[in-house]
PDB file of N, CA and C in Angstrom:
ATOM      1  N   UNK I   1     -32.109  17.272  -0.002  1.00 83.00           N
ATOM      2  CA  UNK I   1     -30.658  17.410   0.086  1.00 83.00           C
ATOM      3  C   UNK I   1     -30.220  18.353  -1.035  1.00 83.00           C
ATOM      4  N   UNK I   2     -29.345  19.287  -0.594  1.00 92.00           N
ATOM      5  CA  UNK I   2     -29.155  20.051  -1.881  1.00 92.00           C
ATOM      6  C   UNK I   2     -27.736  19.833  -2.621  1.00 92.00           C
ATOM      7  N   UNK I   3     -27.464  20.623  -3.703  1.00 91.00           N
ATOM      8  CA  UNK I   3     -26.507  19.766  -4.156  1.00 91.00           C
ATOM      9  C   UNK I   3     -25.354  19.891  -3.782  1.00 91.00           C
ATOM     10  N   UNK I   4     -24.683  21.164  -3.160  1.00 90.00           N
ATOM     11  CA  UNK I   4     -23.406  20.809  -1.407  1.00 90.00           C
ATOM     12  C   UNK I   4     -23.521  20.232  -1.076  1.00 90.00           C
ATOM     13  N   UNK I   5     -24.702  19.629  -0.027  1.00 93.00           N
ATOM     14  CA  UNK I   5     -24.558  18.745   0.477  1.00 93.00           C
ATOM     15  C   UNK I   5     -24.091  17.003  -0.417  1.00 93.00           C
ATOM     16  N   UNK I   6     -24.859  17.069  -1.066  1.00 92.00           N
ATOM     17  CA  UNK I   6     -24.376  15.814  -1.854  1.00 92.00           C
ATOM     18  C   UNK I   6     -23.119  15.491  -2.706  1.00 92.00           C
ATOM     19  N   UNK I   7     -22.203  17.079  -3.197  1.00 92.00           N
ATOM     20  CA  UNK I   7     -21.019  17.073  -3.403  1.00 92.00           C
ATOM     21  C   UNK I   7     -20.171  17.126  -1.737  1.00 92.00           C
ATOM     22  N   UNK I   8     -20.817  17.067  -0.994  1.00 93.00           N
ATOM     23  CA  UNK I   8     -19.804  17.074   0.586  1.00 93.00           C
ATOM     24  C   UNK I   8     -19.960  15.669   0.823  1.00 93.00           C
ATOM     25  N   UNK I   9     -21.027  15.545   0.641  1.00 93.00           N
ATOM     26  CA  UNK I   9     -20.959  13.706   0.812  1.00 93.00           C
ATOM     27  C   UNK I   9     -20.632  12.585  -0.045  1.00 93.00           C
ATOM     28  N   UNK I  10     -20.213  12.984  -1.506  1.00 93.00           N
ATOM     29  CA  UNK I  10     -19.710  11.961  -2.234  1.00 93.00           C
ATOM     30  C   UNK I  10     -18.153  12.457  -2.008  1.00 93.00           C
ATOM     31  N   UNK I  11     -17.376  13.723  -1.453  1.00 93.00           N
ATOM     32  CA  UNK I  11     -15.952  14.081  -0.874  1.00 93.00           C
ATOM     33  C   UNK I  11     -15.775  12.857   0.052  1.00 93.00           C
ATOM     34  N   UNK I  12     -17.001  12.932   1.245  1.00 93.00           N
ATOM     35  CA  UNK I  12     -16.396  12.702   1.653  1.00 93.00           C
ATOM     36  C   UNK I  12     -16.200  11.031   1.995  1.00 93.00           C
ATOM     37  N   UNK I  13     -17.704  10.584   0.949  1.00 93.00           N
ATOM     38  CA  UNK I  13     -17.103   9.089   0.815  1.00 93.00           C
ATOM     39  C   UNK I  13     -15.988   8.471   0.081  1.00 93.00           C
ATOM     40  N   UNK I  14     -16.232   9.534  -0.768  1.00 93.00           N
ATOM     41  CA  UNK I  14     -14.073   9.131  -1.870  1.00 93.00           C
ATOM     42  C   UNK I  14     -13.142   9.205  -0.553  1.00 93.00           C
ATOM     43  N   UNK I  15     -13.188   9.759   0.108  1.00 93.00           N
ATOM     44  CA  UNK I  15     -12.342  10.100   1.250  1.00 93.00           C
ATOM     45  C   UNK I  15     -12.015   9.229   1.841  1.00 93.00           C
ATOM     46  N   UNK I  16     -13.168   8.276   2.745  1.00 94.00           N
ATOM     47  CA  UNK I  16     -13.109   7.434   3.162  1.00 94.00           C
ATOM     48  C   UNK I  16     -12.899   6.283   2.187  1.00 94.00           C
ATOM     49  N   UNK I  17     -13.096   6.205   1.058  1.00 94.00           N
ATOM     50  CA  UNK I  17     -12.914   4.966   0.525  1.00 94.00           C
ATOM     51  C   UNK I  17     -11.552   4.945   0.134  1.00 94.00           C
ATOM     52  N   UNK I  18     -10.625   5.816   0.338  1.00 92.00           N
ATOM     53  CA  UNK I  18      -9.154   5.709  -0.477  1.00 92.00           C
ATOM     54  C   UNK I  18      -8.523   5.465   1.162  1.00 92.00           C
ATOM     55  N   UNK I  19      -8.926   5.685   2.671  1.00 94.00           N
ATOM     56  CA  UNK I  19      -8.381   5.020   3.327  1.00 94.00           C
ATOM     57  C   UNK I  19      -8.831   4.129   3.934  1.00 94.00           C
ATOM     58  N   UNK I  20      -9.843   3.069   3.858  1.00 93.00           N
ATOM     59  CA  UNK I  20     -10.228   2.105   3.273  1.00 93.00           C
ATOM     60  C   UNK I  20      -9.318   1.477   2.695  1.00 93.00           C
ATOM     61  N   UNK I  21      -9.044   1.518   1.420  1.00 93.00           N
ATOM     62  CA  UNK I  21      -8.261   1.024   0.537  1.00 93.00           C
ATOM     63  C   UNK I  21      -6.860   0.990   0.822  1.00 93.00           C
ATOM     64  N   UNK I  22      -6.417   2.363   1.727  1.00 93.00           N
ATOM     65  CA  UNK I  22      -4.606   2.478   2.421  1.00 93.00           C
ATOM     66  C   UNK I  22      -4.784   1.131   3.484  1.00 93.00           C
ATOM     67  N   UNK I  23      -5.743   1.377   4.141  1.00 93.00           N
ATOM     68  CA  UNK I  23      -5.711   0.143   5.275  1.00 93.00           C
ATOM     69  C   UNK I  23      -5.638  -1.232   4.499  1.00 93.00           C
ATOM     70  N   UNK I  24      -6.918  -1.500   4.011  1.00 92.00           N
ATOM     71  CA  UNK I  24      -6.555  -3.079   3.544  1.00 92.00           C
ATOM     72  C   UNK I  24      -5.444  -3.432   3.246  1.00 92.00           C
ATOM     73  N   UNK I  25      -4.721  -2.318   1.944  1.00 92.00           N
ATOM     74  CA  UNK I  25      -3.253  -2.661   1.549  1.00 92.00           C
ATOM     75  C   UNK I  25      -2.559  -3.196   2.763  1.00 92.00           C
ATOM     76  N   UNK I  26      -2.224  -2.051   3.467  1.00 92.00           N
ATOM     77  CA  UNK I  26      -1.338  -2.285   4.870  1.00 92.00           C
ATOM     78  C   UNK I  26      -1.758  -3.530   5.490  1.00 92.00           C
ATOM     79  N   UNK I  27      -2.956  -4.170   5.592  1.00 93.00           N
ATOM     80  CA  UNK I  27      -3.411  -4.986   6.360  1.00 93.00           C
ATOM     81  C   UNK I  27      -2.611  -6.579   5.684  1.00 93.00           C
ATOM     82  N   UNK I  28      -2.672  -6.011   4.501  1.00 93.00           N
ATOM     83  CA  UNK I  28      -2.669  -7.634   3.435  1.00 93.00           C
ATOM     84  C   UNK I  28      -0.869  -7.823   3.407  1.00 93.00           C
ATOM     85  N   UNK I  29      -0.210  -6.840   3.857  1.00 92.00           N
ATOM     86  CA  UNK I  29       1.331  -6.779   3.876  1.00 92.00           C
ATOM     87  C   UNK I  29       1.769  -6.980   4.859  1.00 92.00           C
ATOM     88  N   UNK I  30       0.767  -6.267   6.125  1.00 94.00           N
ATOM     89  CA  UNK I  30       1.364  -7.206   7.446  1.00 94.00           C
ATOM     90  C   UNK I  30       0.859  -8.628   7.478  1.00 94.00           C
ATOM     91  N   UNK I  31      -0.303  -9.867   6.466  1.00 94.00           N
ATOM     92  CA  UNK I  31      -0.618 -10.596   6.843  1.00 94.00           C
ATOM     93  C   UNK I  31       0.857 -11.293   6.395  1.00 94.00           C
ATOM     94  N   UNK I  32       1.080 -10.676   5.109  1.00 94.00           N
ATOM     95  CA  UNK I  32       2.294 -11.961   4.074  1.00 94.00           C
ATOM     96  C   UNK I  32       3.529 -11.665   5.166  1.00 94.00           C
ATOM     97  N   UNK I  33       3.415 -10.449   5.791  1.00 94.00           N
ATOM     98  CA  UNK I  33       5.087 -10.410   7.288  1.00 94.00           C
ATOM     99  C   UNK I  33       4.566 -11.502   8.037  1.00 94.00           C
ATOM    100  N   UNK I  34       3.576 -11.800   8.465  1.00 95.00           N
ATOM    101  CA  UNK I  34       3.404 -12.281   9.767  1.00 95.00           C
ATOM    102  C   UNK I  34       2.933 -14.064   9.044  1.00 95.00           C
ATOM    103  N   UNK I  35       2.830 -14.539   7.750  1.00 95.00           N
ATOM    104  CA  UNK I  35       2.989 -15.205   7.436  1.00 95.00           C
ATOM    105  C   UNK I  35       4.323 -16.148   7.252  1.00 95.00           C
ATOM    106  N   UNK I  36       5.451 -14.960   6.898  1.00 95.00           N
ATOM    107  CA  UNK I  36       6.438 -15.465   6.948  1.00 95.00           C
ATOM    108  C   UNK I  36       7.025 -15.709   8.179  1.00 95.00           C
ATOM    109  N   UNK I  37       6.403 -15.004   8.766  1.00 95.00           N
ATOM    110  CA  UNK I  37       7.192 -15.286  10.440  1.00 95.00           C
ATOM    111  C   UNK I  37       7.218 -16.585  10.707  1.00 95.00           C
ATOM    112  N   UNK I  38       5.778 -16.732  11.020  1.00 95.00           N
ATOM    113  CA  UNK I  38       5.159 -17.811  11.113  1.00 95.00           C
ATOM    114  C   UNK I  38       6.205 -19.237  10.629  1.00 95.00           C
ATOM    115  N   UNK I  39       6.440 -19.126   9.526  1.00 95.00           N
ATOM    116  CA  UNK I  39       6.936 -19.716   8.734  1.00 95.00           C
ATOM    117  C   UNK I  39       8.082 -20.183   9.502  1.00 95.00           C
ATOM    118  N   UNK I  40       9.120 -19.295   9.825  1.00 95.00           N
ATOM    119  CA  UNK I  40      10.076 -19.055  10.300  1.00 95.00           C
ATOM    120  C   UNK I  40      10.319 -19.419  11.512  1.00 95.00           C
ATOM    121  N   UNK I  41       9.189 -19.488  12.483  1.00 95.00           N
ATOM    122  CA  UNK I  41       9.213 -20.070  13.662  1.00 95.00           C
ATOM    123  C   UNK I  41       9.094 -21.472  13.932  1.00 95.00           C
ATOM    124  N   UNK I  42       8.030 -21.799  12.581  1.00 94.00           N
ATOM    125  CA  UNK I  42       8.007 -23.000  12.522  1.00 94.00           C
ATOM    126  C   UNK I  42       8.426 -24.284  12.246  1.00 94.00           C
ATOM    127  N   UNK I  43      10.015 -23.243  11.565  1.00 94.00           N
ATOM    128  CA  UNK I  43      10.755 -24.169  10.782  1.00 94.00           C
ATOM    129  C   UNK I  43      11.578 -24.544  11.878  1.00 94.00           C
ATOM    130  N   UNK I  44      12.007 -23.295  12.575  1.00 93.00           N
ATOM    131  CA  UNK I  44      12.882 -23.220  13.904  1.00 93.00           C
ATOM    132  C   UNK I  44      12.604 -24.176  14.903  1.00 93.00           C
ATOM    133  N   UNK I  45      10.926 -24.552  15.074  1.00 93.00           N
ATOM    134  CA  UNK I  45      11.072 -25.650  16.017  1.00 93.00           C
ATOM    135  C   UNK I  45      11.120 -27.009  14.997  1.00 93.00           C
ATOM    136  N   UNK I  46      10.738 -27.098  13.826  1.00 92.00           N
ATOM    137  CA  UNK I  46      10.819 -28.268  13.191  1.00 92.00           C
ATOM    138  C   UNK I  46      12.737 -28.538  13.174  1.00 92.00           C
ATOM    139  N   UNK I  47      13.508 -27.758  12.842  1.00 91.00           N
ATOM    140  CA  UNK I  47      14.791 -27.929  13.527  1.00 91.00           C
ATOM    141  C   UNK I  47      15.049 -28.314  14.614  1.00 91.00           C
ATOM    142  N   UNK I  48      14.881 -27.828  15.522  1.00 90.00           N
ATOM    143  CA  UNK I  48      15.120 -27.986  17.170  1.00 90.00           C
ATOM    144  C   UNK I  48      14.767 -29.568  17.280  1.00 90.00           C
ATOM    145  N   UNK I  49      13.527 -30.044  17.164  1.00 89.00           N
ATOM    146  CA  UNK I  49      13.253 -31.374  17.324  1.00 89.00           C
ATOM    147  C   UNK I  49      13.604 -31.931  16.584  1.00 89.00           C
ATOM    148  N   UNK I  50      13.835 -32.007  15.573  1.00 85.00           N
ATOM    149  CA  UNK I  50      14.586 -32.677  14.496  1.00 85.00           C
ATOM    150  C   UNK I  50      16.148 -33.087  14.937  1.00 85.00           C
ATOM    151  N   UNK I  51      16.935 -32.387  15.560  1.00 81.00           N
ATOM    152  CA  UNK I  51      18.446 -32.110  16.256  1.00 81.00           C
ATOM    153  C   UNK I  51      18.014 -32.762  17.276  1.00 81.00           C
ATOM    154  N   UNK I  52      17.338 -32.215  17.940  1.00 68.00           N
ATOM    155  CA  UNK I  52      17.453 -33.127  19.510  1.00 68.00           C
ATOM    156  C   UNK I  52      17.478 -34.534  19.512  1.00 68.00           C
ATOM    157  N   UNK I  53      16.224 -35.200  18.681  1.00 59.00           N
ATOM    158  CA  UNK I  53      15.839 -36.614  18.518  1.00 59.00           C
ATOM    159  C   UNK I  53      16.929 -37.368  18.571  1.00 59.00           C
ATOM    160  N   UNK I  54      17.932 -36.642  17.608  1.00 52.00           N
ATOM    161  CA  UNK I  54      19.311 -37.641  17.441  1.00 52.00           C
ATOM    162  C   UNK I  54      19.257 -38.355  16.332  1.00 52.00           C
ATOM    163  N   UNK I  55      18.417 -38.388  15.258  1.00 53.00           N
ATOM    164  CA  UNK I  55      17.773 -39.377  14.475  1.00 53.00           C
ATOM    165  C   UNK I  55      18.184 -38.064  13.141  1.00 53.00           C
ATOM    166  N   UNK I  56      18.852 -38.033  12.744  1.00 53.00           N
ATOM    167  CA  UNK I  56      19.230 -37.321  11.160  1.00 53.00           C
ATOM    168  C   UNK I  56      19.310 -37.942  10.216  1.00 53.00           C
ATOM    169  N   UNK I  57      17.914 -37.690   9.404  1.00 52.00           N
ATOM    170  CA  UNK I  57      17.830 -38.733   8.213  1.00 52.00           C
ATOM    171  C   UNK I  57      18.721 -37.720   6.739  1.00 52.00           C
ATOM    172  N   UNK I  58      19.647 -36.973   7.163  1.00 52.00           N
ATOM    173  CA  UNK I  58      19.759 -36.509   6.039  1.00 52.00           C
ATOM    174  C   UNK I  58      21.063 -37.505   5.301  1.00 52.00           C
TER     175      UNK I  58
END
């Protein structure tokens, strides 16, 4: 391997490793959105049945 080639291939693994690194980010920000959703939906039916029952312990 000569040494272009091995400066083309450590390019172009920095390359890949910085979007790599864009993705995970993005990945770990849609988990905490879709965590909160979650959240949010769940509260929505813990309401709903909570109201319907008729039974309000507050």
């Amino acid at each position: 391997m000569t040494d272009g080639e091995k400066i083309q291939d450590r390019l172009f693994l920095k390359d890949n490793f910085k979007k790599y690194m864009d993705i995970l980010g993005q990945t770990s920000l849609d988990m905490i959105k879709f965590e909160a959703d979650l959240m949010d939906v769940r509260q929505n039916i813990a309401d709903q049945c909570f109201h319907e029952g008729g039974v309000d312990h507050e």
